[in-house]
């Protein structure tokens, strides 16, 4: 085999591995039900974006009554690109999986770096805007050159954002690079919104206009930025390889925090609370969700402030998701989080009932800690929702948590809590989707009941949700006993499933 | 004649740990074992040999090629350190064919080579229609070692090759390594905690403690009771 044939074989093999790693991903080994549900969810998302694209001219006409649709859209180009970049910085990953495998084989590092860059392009963040902008362009652009230039220009801007993200993520200290980028975006967004609003909109509109008029300098400059970023990314990757393969790198120290010591000091439940806390904060998937939930505290009141509800019940389905704090998310996968060490729990002198009880109190406490500041903010943002929110807290920490615990005994899938959070289908199942849908719709009969009560709606909602919640809170020892009994019966089944790879 | 030359090699991890090897040569056709307690720096040394970790100072030269500046040494080096180096979404067969092809072996040649490993692989690795990630730790270890050896490398680097293997497989891999060395003249560098295997297999034994080579022995000429005594002393 000649050198060029050998190189060609390696490139072909690496590309085929890229396809195989996708085709053989855990998602495809899931049951048909979850595949259908997820594909359905994806189709709805694409359809919504498509509809958004069709309706965009009308929406833009409302916001910019003195502008035509295309210039109006272009004036938002820079804010959209900044928002897209922000999303990418948090969500888009560098496809560095399996790279360690290639580095000891006779494959050049340079080729591995090229592969990573190539692999990074087919990612959802490079495509999700297309269902939105394509129908819009088809509607408002003149057929022919203008339409094609609009497509080409948009694609160029997308790949530039992609390359910026990849360059940042290729650094040997990606967290630091991301922080710097976030600060820069924050400064630009703040300065743009506060002092240079008109200038940004004008610059943005001009960029779009130059693109559709086919200004070669804009395309050349864009291509040069793209190529430079790719070269810089490759250079950074070659340095980062050492870190990815360096098992001796130490990331911080594994010391106990003060919180752990406080939790451990609590009698009876302290031992399990300490374990729960450590599970949450020392693993990627759990800690990402856990650290994000404080953002909801200001976000929900802000949403209500910006989009004030006409009635009381408009936000009940959102409130179900947030009233229980991080616990609502975590308990969907309850017991699977411990799947990697459940053997140890089962073999030790650990009382499953106390274990479940401790877990329940822990997540009630977390939800309460979030509720208090949120109620304070709601007092200013939407005072009518104060009581419904408090009632919903009782409802979610009562019957909803009870339901999640009870159905959670059936969660026999193994979860690695240290794997990534985004697009991780480990632990997901058709049953889980049904559980979540059941939880969401469980509030509907209560809302109907609230309409029938002869009192103001906020009081009625509070009355029905709080009464149901308190009933479950008062009887929690009883239903926890039922959960632990069910758990004992399924113990061997779950333990064998947890051991499966 | 030396295949590996190490000069002034240093790797620091913060203030806690540093590996320092001032000068070390590994002769062609030798079997060099690295022993030491956990954290002594065995794996770090092997990673430096494979350019998987960036040296703080010094260099590793393999067959005249500085490993940090080139990829060409990979064509004659087979290695397996841990399962993170397996391509786990491939089946073992796919993985063997891939590594074989990278070294210029076609499918027939790979199959031919695999016959020599059939006893070691047993019945649980090949033809099971399983991805590598679905194999047990022992079988993953076997797949990794075989993939490293199947290409007939001039230099073979293995980290803890006896780990996860059942007693019969440990004996088999030891025989395979001896055969590889005696028949093909392969230079082997390996680390292990298993003194019994190491003393019988290696022509040279390096004892590492806290990142420093503290003994350089040549069994059976050198009495290994000194090494045993060292570990007993460490155990207290």
XYZ file of C-alpha atoms in Angstrom:
737
model
C 0.000 0.000 0.000
C 1.478 3.352 -1.054
C 1.665 6.263 1.374
C -1.228 8.109 -0.287
C -3.353 4.933 -0.319
C -2.548 4.420 3.339
C -3.535 7.997 4.147
C -6.724 7.616 2.132
C -7.547 4.416 4.017
C -7.059 6.147 7.352
C -9.295 9.053 6.345
C -11.993 6.664 5.109
C -11.723 4.536 8.247
C -11.927 7.517 10.566
C -14.964 8.850 8.708
C -16.634 5.454 8.860
C -15.908 5.364 12.611
C -17.646 8.717 12.921
C -20.724 7.236 11.300
C -20.510 4.044 13.370
C -20.151 5.941 16.645
C -23.367 7.792 15.745
C -25.214 4.733 14.451
C -24.171 2.625 17.445
C -24.837 5.313 20.043
C -26.876 4.287 23.084
C -29.913 6.127 21.702
C -30.353 3.570 18.923
C -30.348 0.693 21.375
C -33.361 2.223 23.122
C -36.874 0.838 22.794
C -39.144 1.785 19.921
C -41.481 3.835 22.160
C -38.819 6.305 23.268
C -37.433 6.579 19.741
C -40.907 7.444 18.433
C -41.497 9.949 21.252
C -38.139 11.639 20.688
C -38.558 11.756 16.925
C -42.040 13.154 17.437
C -40.624 15.841 19.764
C -37.961 16.650 17.146
C -40.581 16.857 14.384
C -42.695 19.230 16.499
C -39.658 21.438 17.093
C -38.833 21.594 13.378
C -42.475 22.232 12.524
C -42.672 25.061 15.098
C -39.539 26.665 13.653
C -40.937 26.289 10.148
C -44.193 27.951 11.197
C -42.140 30.655 12.930
C -40.324 31.257 9.638
C -43.613 31.512 7.739
C -45.094 33.924 10.276
C -41.931 35.980 10.683
C -42.810 38.660 8.058
C -46.046 39.417 9.930
C -44.269 39.496 13.310
C -41.527 41.766 11.971
C -44.147 44.090 10.490
C -45.564 44.527 13.988
C -42.186 45.255 15.598
C -40.784 47.345 12.717
C -43.849 48.863 11.023
C -41.726 51.267 8.952
C -39.404 48.589 7.539
C -39.784 45.822 4.994
C -39.450 42.249 6.242
C -35.939 41.527 4.918
C -34.196 44.701 6.202
C -36.119 44.329 9.462
C -34.807 40.783 9.873
C -31.286 41.815 8.971
C -31.299 44.533 11.620
C -31.637 41.726 14.175
C -28.805 39.690 12.652
C -26.095 40.637 15.179
C -28.321 40.065 18.262
C -29.392 36.690 16.783
C -25.765 35.713 16.151
C -24.792 36.711 19.688
C -27.676 34.673 21.124
C -26.672 31.729 18.920
C -23.074 32.007 20.089
C -24.213 32.136 23.698
C -26.258 28.975 23.209
C -23.338 27.235 21.535
C -20.919 28.165 24.295
C -23.093 26.335 26.776
C -24.435 23.493 24.692
C -22.173 22.663 21.752
C -19.544 20.049 22.470
C -16.257 19.322 20.826
C -16.531 15.801 19.345
C -13.415 14.561 21.112
C -14.727 11.113 21.975
C -12.538 8.174 20.853
C -9.629 10.505 20.156
C -7.554 8.845 22.864
C -7.947 5.574 20.988
C -6.299 6.947 17.865
C -3.348 8.646 19.474
C -1.411 5.434 20.142
C -2.146 4.036 16.697
C -0.155 4.906 13.581
C -2.389 7.866 12.788
C -0.830 11.300 12.737
C -1.965 13.788 15.362
C -2.572 16.300 12.627
C -5.036 13.953 10.947
C -6.817 13.309 14.249
C -7.150 17.081 14.733
C -8.555 17.418 11.195
C -11.022 14.640 11.977
C -12.264 16.422 15.085
C -12.778 19.620 13.135
C -14.584 17.759 10.377
C -16.724 15.849 12.868
C -17.736 19.052 14.581
C -19.702 20.357 11.560
C -22.646 17.945 11.449
C -24.069 19.100 14.770
C -27.567 20.270 15.532
C -26.473 23.852 16.278
C -25.442 24.328 12.650
C -28.881 23.331 11.411
C -31.497 24.377 13.919
C -31.875 27.902 12.486
C -32.385 26.634 8.941
C -36.068 25.573 9.322
C -36.688 29.103 10.591
C -34.804 31.152 8.006
C -35.361 29.028 4.881
C -39.160 29.528 4.659
C -38.650 33.177 5.565
C -36.135 33.755 2.762
C -38.299 31.818 0.291
C -41.138 34.160 1.201
C -39.408 37.507 1.139
C -36.340 37.260 -1.124
C -36.438 37.781 -4.849
C -36.018 34.396 -6.539
C -32.601 33.903 -8.084
C -29.365 35.517 -7.014
C -30.738 37.340 -3.957
C -32.228 34.159 -2.542
C -29.014 32.189 -3.055
C -26.881 34.963 -1.596
C -29.145 35.116 1.454
C -28.701 31.352 1.973
C -24.956 31.512 1.378
C -24.535 34.507 3.681
C -26.533 32.859 6.455
C -24.521 29.661 6.138
C -21.310 31.650 6.296
C -22.406 33.414 9.479
C -23.458 30.072 10.995
C -20.104 28.438 10.268
C -18.252 31.459 11.641
C -20.176 31.116 14.896
C -19.435 27.402 14.789
C -15.726 28.029 14.305
C -15.580 30.554 17.140
C -17.193 27.968 19.418
C -14.853 25.191 18.311
C -11.826 27.445 18.710
C -12.870 28.256 22.277
C -13.605 24.611 23.110
C -10.286 23.460 21.623
C -8.253 25.456 24.105
C -6.364 23.625 26.816
C -8.353 25.705 29.335
C -11.777 25.765 27.656
C -13.577 26.939 30.801
C -11.375 30.025 31.022
C -11.734 30.736 27.297
C -15.504 30.367 27.576
C -15.638 32.728 30.547
C -13.701 35.370 28.605
C -16.079 34.918 25.654
C -19.117 35.187 27.931
C -17.816 38.412 29.451
C -17.212 39.824 25.958
C -20.697 38.832 24.802
C -22.157 40.319 27.995
C -20.293 43.609 27.460
C -21.346 43.798 23.793
C -24.961 42.928 24.636
C -25.131 45.412 27.511
C -23.427 48.231 25.592
C -25.512 47.453 22.505
C -28.795 47.414 24.403
C -28.023 50.428 26.585
C -25.954 52.871 24.554
C -25.563 51.781 20.936
C -28.907 50.223 20.145
C -29.501 52.192 16.921
C -25.906 51.716 15.767
C -26.024 47.948 16.323
C -29.307 47.608 14.469
C -27.938 49.693 11.604
C -24.671 47.787 11.434
C -26.596 44.560 11.542
C -28.911 45.656 8.723
C -25.935 46.748 6.663
C -24.224 43.389 7.098
C -27.331 41.616 5.825
C -27.755 44.018 2.936
C -24.133 43.609 1.862
C -24.551 39.842 1.956
C -27.617 39.738 -0.267
C -26.158 42.277 -2.634
C -23.241 39.852 -3.089
C -20.473 42.148 -1.842
C -17.392 39.982 -2.485
C -15.375 41.691 0.261
C -17.870 40.636 2.923
C -17.752 37.036 1.719
C -13.969 37.122 1.438
C -13.602 38.576 4.920
C -16.030 35.986 6.299
C -14.157 33.131 4.605
C -10.833 34.471 5.890
C -12.203 34.617 9.465
C -13.519 31.073 9.089
C -10.219 29.701 7.739
C -8.177 31.505 10.394
C -10.370 30.174 13.192
C -10.048 26.646 11.828
C -6.249 26.933 11.727
C -6.159 28.316 15.259
C -8.490 25.545 16.439
C -6.219 22.884 14.944
C -3.199 24.409 16.621
C -5.010 24.501 19.948
C -6.202 20.909 19.516
C -2.671 19.602 19.025
C -1.738 21.111 22.392
C -4.951 19.955 24.095
C -4.395 16.308 23.093
C -1.858 16.011 25.905
C -4.410 17.082 28.449
C -7.073 14.716 27.180
C -4.746 11.747 27.452
C -3.026 12.817 30.637
C -4.457 10.631 33.361
C -2.241 12.304 35.931
C -3.908 15.703 35.593
C -5.495 16.673 38.836
C -8.597 18.867 38.686
C -9.018 20.524 42.043
C -8.918 18.710 45.320
C -11.436 16.152 46.533
C -12.051 17.747 49.896
C -15.277 17.839 51.855
C -17.057 21.170 51.795
C -18.591 22.881 54.788
C -22.075 22.061 53.454
C -21.257 18.360 53.553
C -20.172 18.648 57.161
C -23.419 20.425 58.084
C -25.479 17.835 56.259
C -23.572 14.976 57.861
C -24.301 16.413 61.323
C -28.079 15.986 60.844
C -29.232 12.994 62.885
C -30.716 9.917 61.132
C -30.855 11.410 57.599
C -27.461 13.155 57.695
C -25.527 10.170 56.351
C -27.770 9.931 53.271
C -28.000 13.702 52.816
C -24.236 13.915 52.706
C -24.152 11.127 50.106
C -26.922 12.796 48.083
C -25.086 16.124 48.114
C -21.838 14.535 47.013
C -23.623 12.641 44.247
C -25.115 15.928 43.053
C -22.070 18.124 43.051
C -19.322 15.671 42.127
C -20.815 14.353 38.901
C -21.205 16.172 35.603
C -24.752 15.245 34.676
C -26.254 15.787 38.118
C -24.212 18.863 38.991
C -25.067 20.596 35.685
C -28.781 20.325 36.429
C -28.331 21.127 40.099
C -26.246 24.229 39.456
C -28.672 25.498 36.808
C -31.798 25.503 38.956
C -31.003 28.726 40.876
C -31.323 30.496 37.491
C -35.035 29.716 37.580
C -35.491 31.861 40.717
C -35.168 35.185 38.863
C -36.104 33.780 35.426
C -39.709 32.821 36.210
C -40.699 36.132 37.874
C -38.955 37.932 34.987
C -40.998 35.943 32.479
C -44.189 36.882 34.309
C -43.092 40.501 34.399
C -42.404 40.561 30.651
C -45.429 38.455 29.673
C -48.017 39.150 32.363
C -50.656 36.410 32.530
C -54.228 37.308 31.660
C -55.573 34.730 34.073
C -54.232 32.510 36.843
C -54.082 29.142 35.136
C -51.939 30.030 32.124
C -48.722 29.118 33.858
C -49.789 26.064 35.891
C -47.967 23.613 33.623
C -44.780 25.651 33.842
C -45.207 25.905 37.598
C -45.354 22.116 37.928
C -41.895 21.942 36.425
C -40.353 24.606 38.617
C -42.211 24.486 41.944
C -40.332 21.356 43.032
C -36.927 22.853 42.262
C -34.183 20.594 40.992
C -35.909 17.641 42.681
C -38.516 17.486 39.917
C -35.790 16.727 37.384
C -33.673 14.516 39.616
C -36.495 12.327 40.896
C -37.552 11.430 37.357
C -34.478 9.183 37.333
C -34.650 8.319 41.010
C -32.670 5.195 42.047
C -30.968 5.049 38.643
C -28.616 7.761 39.898
C -27.358 5.276 42.476
C -27.234 2.395 40.003
C -23.437 2.298 39.985
C -23.238 1.704 43.708
C -26.618 0.229 44.563
C -24.909 -3.127 45.084
C -23.065 -1.542 47.984
C -26.232 -0.008 49.454
C -28.060 -3.309 49.122
C -25.253 -5.253 50.748
C -24.807 -2.853 53.665
C -26.862 -2.301 56.721
C -28.760 0.508 54.958
C -32.476 0.798 55.646
C -34.082 1.430 52.245
C -37.069 3.154 53.875
C -34.834 5.628 55.724
C -32.809 6.051 52.547
C -35.920 7.002 50.543
C -37.280 9.148 53.356
C -33.988 11.059 53.591
C -33.997 11.578 49.865
C -37.565 12.903 49.984
C -36.796 15.377 52.790
C -33.639 16.466 50.993
C -35.466 17.449 47.811
C -38.347 19.043 49.748
C -35.773 21.162 51.554
C -34.083 22.167 48.289
C -37.460 23.101 46.785
C -38.304 25.183 49.868
C -34.969 26.990 49.659
C -35.813 27.997 46.119
C -39.421 28.860 46.862
C -38.715 31.563 49.446
C -36.684 33.947 47.238
C -38.972 33.213 44.312
C -42.048 34.221 46.315
C -40.307 37.466 47.245
C -39.634 38.214 43.568
C -43.159 37.149 42.601
C -44.531 39.630 45.135
C -43.133 42.380 42.895
C -43.473 40.745 39.474
C -46.883 39.057 39.635
C -48.452 39.216 43.120
C -51.563 37.348 41.944
C -49.461 34.233 41.459
C -48.044 34.216 44.999
C -50.645 31.911 46.465
C -50.938 29.611 43.412
C -47.132 29.232 43.479
C -47.138 28.328 47.181
C -49.967 25.847 46.578
C -48.119 24.369 43.630
C -45.025 23.897 45.799
C -47.112 21.776 48.171
C -48.676 19.916 45.248
C -45.343 19.065 43.611
C -43.541 18.107 46.823
C -46.598 16.074 47.795
C -48.351 13.887 45.219
C -45.929 14.611 42.355
C -42.845 13.556 44.331
C -44.782 10.574 45.707
C -45.703 9.536 42.161
C -42.112 9.972 40.949
C -40.788 7.874 43.832
C -43.388 5.166 43.288
C -42.890 4.903 39.542
C -39.134 5.446 40.012
C -38.863 1.973 41.533
C -39.326 0.789 37.949
C -36.284 2.791 36.805
C -34.009 -0.176 36.402
C -31.732 1.449 33.834
C -28.178 2.238 34.726
C -27.086 5.885 34.737
C -23.604 7.245 34.834
C -24.107 10.519 36.756
C -20.701 11.726 35.589
C -21.628 11.696 31.894
C -22.708 14.852 30.066
C -26.134 16.365 30.729
C -27.139 17.539 27.252
C -28.580 15.017 24.767
C -27.915 12.206 27.194
C -30.637 9.615 26.828
C -29.165 7.235 29.388
C -31.935 6.336 31.821
C -34.674 7.626 29.501
C -37.459 5.286 28.523
C -40.952 5.279 27.083
C -42.303 4.745 30.614
C -40.503 7.824 31.824
C -42.133 9.954 29.126
C -45.534 8.595 30.069
C -44.781 9.367 33.733
C -43.886 12.970 32.931
C -46.948 13.447 30.740
C -49.110 11.966 33.529
C -47.548 14.365 36.039
C -48.122 17.374 33.779
C -51.762 16.526 33.124
C -52.481 15.515 36.713
C -53.115 19.170 37.483
C -55.968 19.455 34.940
C -58.716 17.913 37.159
C -57.614 20.193 39.998
C -57.854 23.254 37.765
C -61.366 22.183 36.708
C -62.261 21.720 40.364
C -60.856 25.164 41.148
C -63.177 26.695 38.522
C -66.114 25.104 40.311
C -65.217 26.567 43.692
C -67.070 29.738 44.672
C -64.008 31.892 45.269
C -61.440 33.945 43.349
C -59.288 31.831 41.077
C -55.974 32.420 42.902
C -57.552 31.274 46.162
C -59.286 28.359 44.473
C -56.066 27.124 42.850
C -54.242 27.518 46.147
C -57.005 25.661 47.990
C -57.048 22.613 45.704
C -53.291 22.288 45.222
C -52.404 22.992 48.849
C -55.046 20.591 50.186
C -53.839 17.782 47.917
C -50.209 18.577 48.725
C -50.725 18.711 52.472
C -52.626 15.406 52.375
C -49.596 13.726 50.791
C -47.155 15.515 53.078
C -49.058 14.349 56.150
C -49.196 10.771 54.907
C -45.645 10.675 53.534
C -44.477 8.002 55.986
C -47.197 5.722 54.718
C -46.517 6.128 50.998
C -42.750 5.975 51.562
C -43.296 2.633 53.289
C -45.196 1.498 50.187
C -42.362 2.709 47.935
C -39.704 0.944 49.994
C -41.821 -2.233 50.037
C -42.061 -2.106 46.250
C -38.339 -1.444 46.067
C -37.549 -4.495 48.213
C -39.650 -6.660 45.904
C -37.900 -5.396 42.782
C -34.464 -5.337 44.355
C -32.987 -8.330 42.571
C -34.417 -7.314 39.217
C -33.091 -3.758 39.510
C -29.716 -4.878 40.807
C -29.221 -7.199 37.864
C -30.286 -4.449 35.440
C -27.948 -1.915 37.084
C -25.063 -4.281 36.444
C -25.861 -4.483 32.712
C -23.699 -2.323 30.512
C 22.022 -1.356 20.928
C 19.390 0.880 22.483
C 15.904 1.202 21.022
C 14.738 3.777 23.542
C 16.937 6.550 24.886
C 15.654 8.774 27.653
C 17.567 11.910 28.556
C 16.770 14.339 31.367
C 13.120 13.359 31.332
C 10.937 15.168 33.821
C 7.212 15.367 34.383
C 5.752 17.482 37.166
C 2.233 17.399 38.521
C 1.967 20.477 40.696
C 4.021 20.421 43.852
C 2.996 16.897 44.832
C 4.626 14.658 42.279
C 7.403 14.655 39.770
C 8.891 11.892 37.684
C 12.573 12.308 36.937
C 14.595 9.962 34.747
C 18.039 11.439 34.094
C 19.235 8.799 31.677
C 17.815 5.456 30.655
C 18.415 3.179 27.684
C 16.229 0.249 26.739
C 18.120 -2.285 24.675
C 16.681 -3.787 21.506
C 15.227 -7.226 22.127
C 14.989 -6.761 25.895
C 11.983 -7.195 28.132
C 11.973 -4.346 30.607
C 9.614 -4.470 33.534
C 8.666 -1.489 35.633
C 7.535 -2.234 39.170
C 6.573 0.003 42.035
C 3.771 0.803 44.387
C 0.691 2.783 43.368
C 1.578 6.361 42.502
C 5.255 5.568 41.894
C 4.995 6.901 38.322
C 4.906 3.679 36.254
C 2.007 4.713 34.036
C 3.334 8.258 33.726
C 6.623 6.865 32.432
C 4.817 4.683 29.889
C 2.679 7.656 28.804
C 5.822 9.689 28.270
C 7.240 6.875 26.126
C 4.079 7.106 24.004
C 3.942 10.919 23.917
C 0.577 10.872 25.631
C 1.638 13.324 28.253
C 3.731 16.416 27.728
C 7.118 16.213 29.397
C 8.107 19.126 31.603
C 11.679 18.607 30.437
C 13.958 16.207 28.577
C 13.091 13.824 25.787
C 12.320 10.275 24.764
C 13.958 9.057 21.577
C 12.745 5.785 20.059
C 14.877 4.292 17.298
C 16.389 7.702 16.679
C 13.017 9.497 16.554
C 12.076 12.031 19.228
C 8.577 10.851 20.117
C 7.292 14.348 20.960
C 8.094 15.740 17.545
C 6.911 12.990 15.247
C 4.292 10.335 14.563
C 6.574 7.995 12.601
C 7.560 5.869 15.652
C 3.920 4.751 15.905
C 4.279 2.520 12.830
C 6.562 0.123 14.745
C 5.149 0.590 18.240
C 2.273 -1.438 19.650
C 0.766 -0.341 22.923
C -2.107 -0.850 25.292
C -2.394 1.115 28.502
C -6.025 1.034 29.521
C -9.488 0.584 28.089
C -9.776 4.294 27.341
C -7.624 3.492 24.322
C -10.076 1.033 22.819
C -12.570 2.168 20.195
C -15.448 0.811 22.160
C -18.228 1.148 19.588
C -16.441 -1.310 17.286
C -16.667 -5.064 17.588
C -13.351 -6.726 18.501
C -13.040 -8.027 14.935
C -13.544 -4.549 13.471
C -10.990 -3.170 15.893
C -8.391 -5.813 14.983
C -8.918 -5.280 11.240
C -8.627 -1.537 11.692
C -5.377 -1.671 13.677
C -4.044 -4.294 11.272
C -4.828 -2.174 8.227
C -3.146 0.834 9.823
C 0.046 -1.205 9.815
C -0.444 -2.466 6.291
C -1.996 -5.863 7.062
C -4.945 -6.952 4.936
C -7.923 -8.865 6.318
C -6.367 -12.270 5.515
C -3.140 -11.399 7.272
C -5.067 -10.200 10.320
C -7.074 -13.437 10.407
C -3.863 -15.402 10.138
C -2.333 -13.457 13.005
C -5.472 -13.841 15.094
C -5.161 -17.621 14.929
C -2.080 -17.303 17.096
C -4.145 -15.592 19.763
C -7.223 -17.840 19.609
C -6.471 -19.628 22.900
C -5.755 -16.363 24.674
C -8.928 -14.739 23.350
C -10.985 -17.772 24.322
C -14.556 -18.015 23.116
C -15.892 -14.799 24.537
C -14.279 -12.110 22.431
C -14.537 -13.065 18.780
C -17.751 -13.866 16.941
C -19.995 -12.821 19.819
C -21.597 -9.934 17.909
C -20.819 -7.605 20.780
C -19.279 -4.176 20.772
C -16.102 -3.779 22.793
C -17.997 -1.668 25.331
C -20.213 -4.682 26.025
C -17.325 -7.004 26.891
C -16.203 -7.720 30.438
C -13.102 -5.934 31.769
C -10.989 -9.070 31.257
C -12.120 -9.493 27.661
C -11.579 -5.803 26.920
C -8.064 -6.201 28.304
C -7.507 -9.185 26.003
C -8.806 -7.258 22.970
C -6.500 -4.332 23.748
C -3.409 -6.492 24.191
C -4.085 -8.526 21.050
C -4.658 -5.357 19.007
C -1.309 -4.055 20.225
C 0.484 -7.309 19.325
C -1.286 -8.249 16.118
C 0.650 -5.775 14.002
C 3.960 -7.383 14.909
C 5.491 -4.251 16.419
C 9.215 -3.897 17.062
C 8.395 -2.172 20.330
C 5.543 -3.259 22.566
C 4.452 -1.171 25.538
C 1.902 -2.585 27.966
C 0.604 -1.199 31.235
C -0.459 -3.822 33.774
C -1.114 -6.527 31.138
C -1.994 -9.140 33.781
C -4.799 -7.029 35.274
C -8.369 -8.359 34.969
C -7.131 -11.623 33.438
C -7.960 -15.039 34.854
C -4.984 -17.203 35.930
C -4.944 -19.224 32.690
C -4.974 -16.076 30.582
C -2.158 -14.625 32.687
C -0.036 -17.668 31.929
C -0.993 -17.508 28.252
C -0.159 -13.828 27.844
C 3.170 -14.392 29.550
C 3.938 -17.177 27.069
C 2.849 -15.008 24.149
C 5.102 -12.183 25.273
C 8.074 -14.537 25.709
C 7.443 -15.945 22.235
C 7.087 -12.493 20.691
C 10.400 -11.516 22.229
C 12.349 -14.669 21.440
C 11.008 -15.346 17.928
C 10.569 -11.820 16.586
C 13.033 -9.998 18.787
C 10.350 -7.570 19.934
C 11.455 -5.097 22.564
C 8.913 -5.107 25.358
C 8.345 -2.551 28.093
C 5.672 -3.378 30.598
C 4.573 -2.467 34.073
C 2.923 -4.712 36.599
C 2.309 -5.313 40.271
C 2.716 -9.029 39.789
C 6.281 -9.743 40.901
C 6.094 -13.454 40.172
C 5.265 -12.881 36.505
C 7.691 -10.004 36.164
C 10.667 -11.806 37.642
C 10.162 -14.784 35.341
C 9.512 -12.744 32.222
C 11.733 -9.671 32.327
C 15.382 -9.439 31.444
C 15.532 -6.131 33.253
C 13.533 -4.779 36.153
C 13.243 -1.128 37.112
C 11.968 -0.337 40.587
C 10.242 3.029 40.784
C 9.573 4.936 43.974
C 8.005 8.402 44.078
C 8.968 9.152 40.496
C 12.587 7.980 40.724
C 14.205 4.750 39.504
C 15.762 3.415 42.693
C 16.902 -0.015 41.468
C 17.923 -1.303 38.043
C 18.160 -5.101 38.174
C 18.801 -7.859 35.652
C 17.080 -11.079 36.659
C 17.959 -13.890 36.986
C 21.546 -12.663 37.451
C 20.416 -10.253 40.135
C 18.698 -11.633 43.163
C 15.115 -10.359 43.291
C 14.818 -10.998 46.989
C 16.023 -7.409 47.332
C 12.897 -6.192 45.492
C 10.676 -8.451 47.549
C 12.326 -7.167 50.695
C 11.676 -3.599 49.509
C 7.937 -4.226 49.098
C 7.774 -6.029 52.436
C 9.449 -3.046 54.054
C 6.963 -0.684 52.389
C 4.118 -2.820 53.677
C 5.514 -2.396 57.179
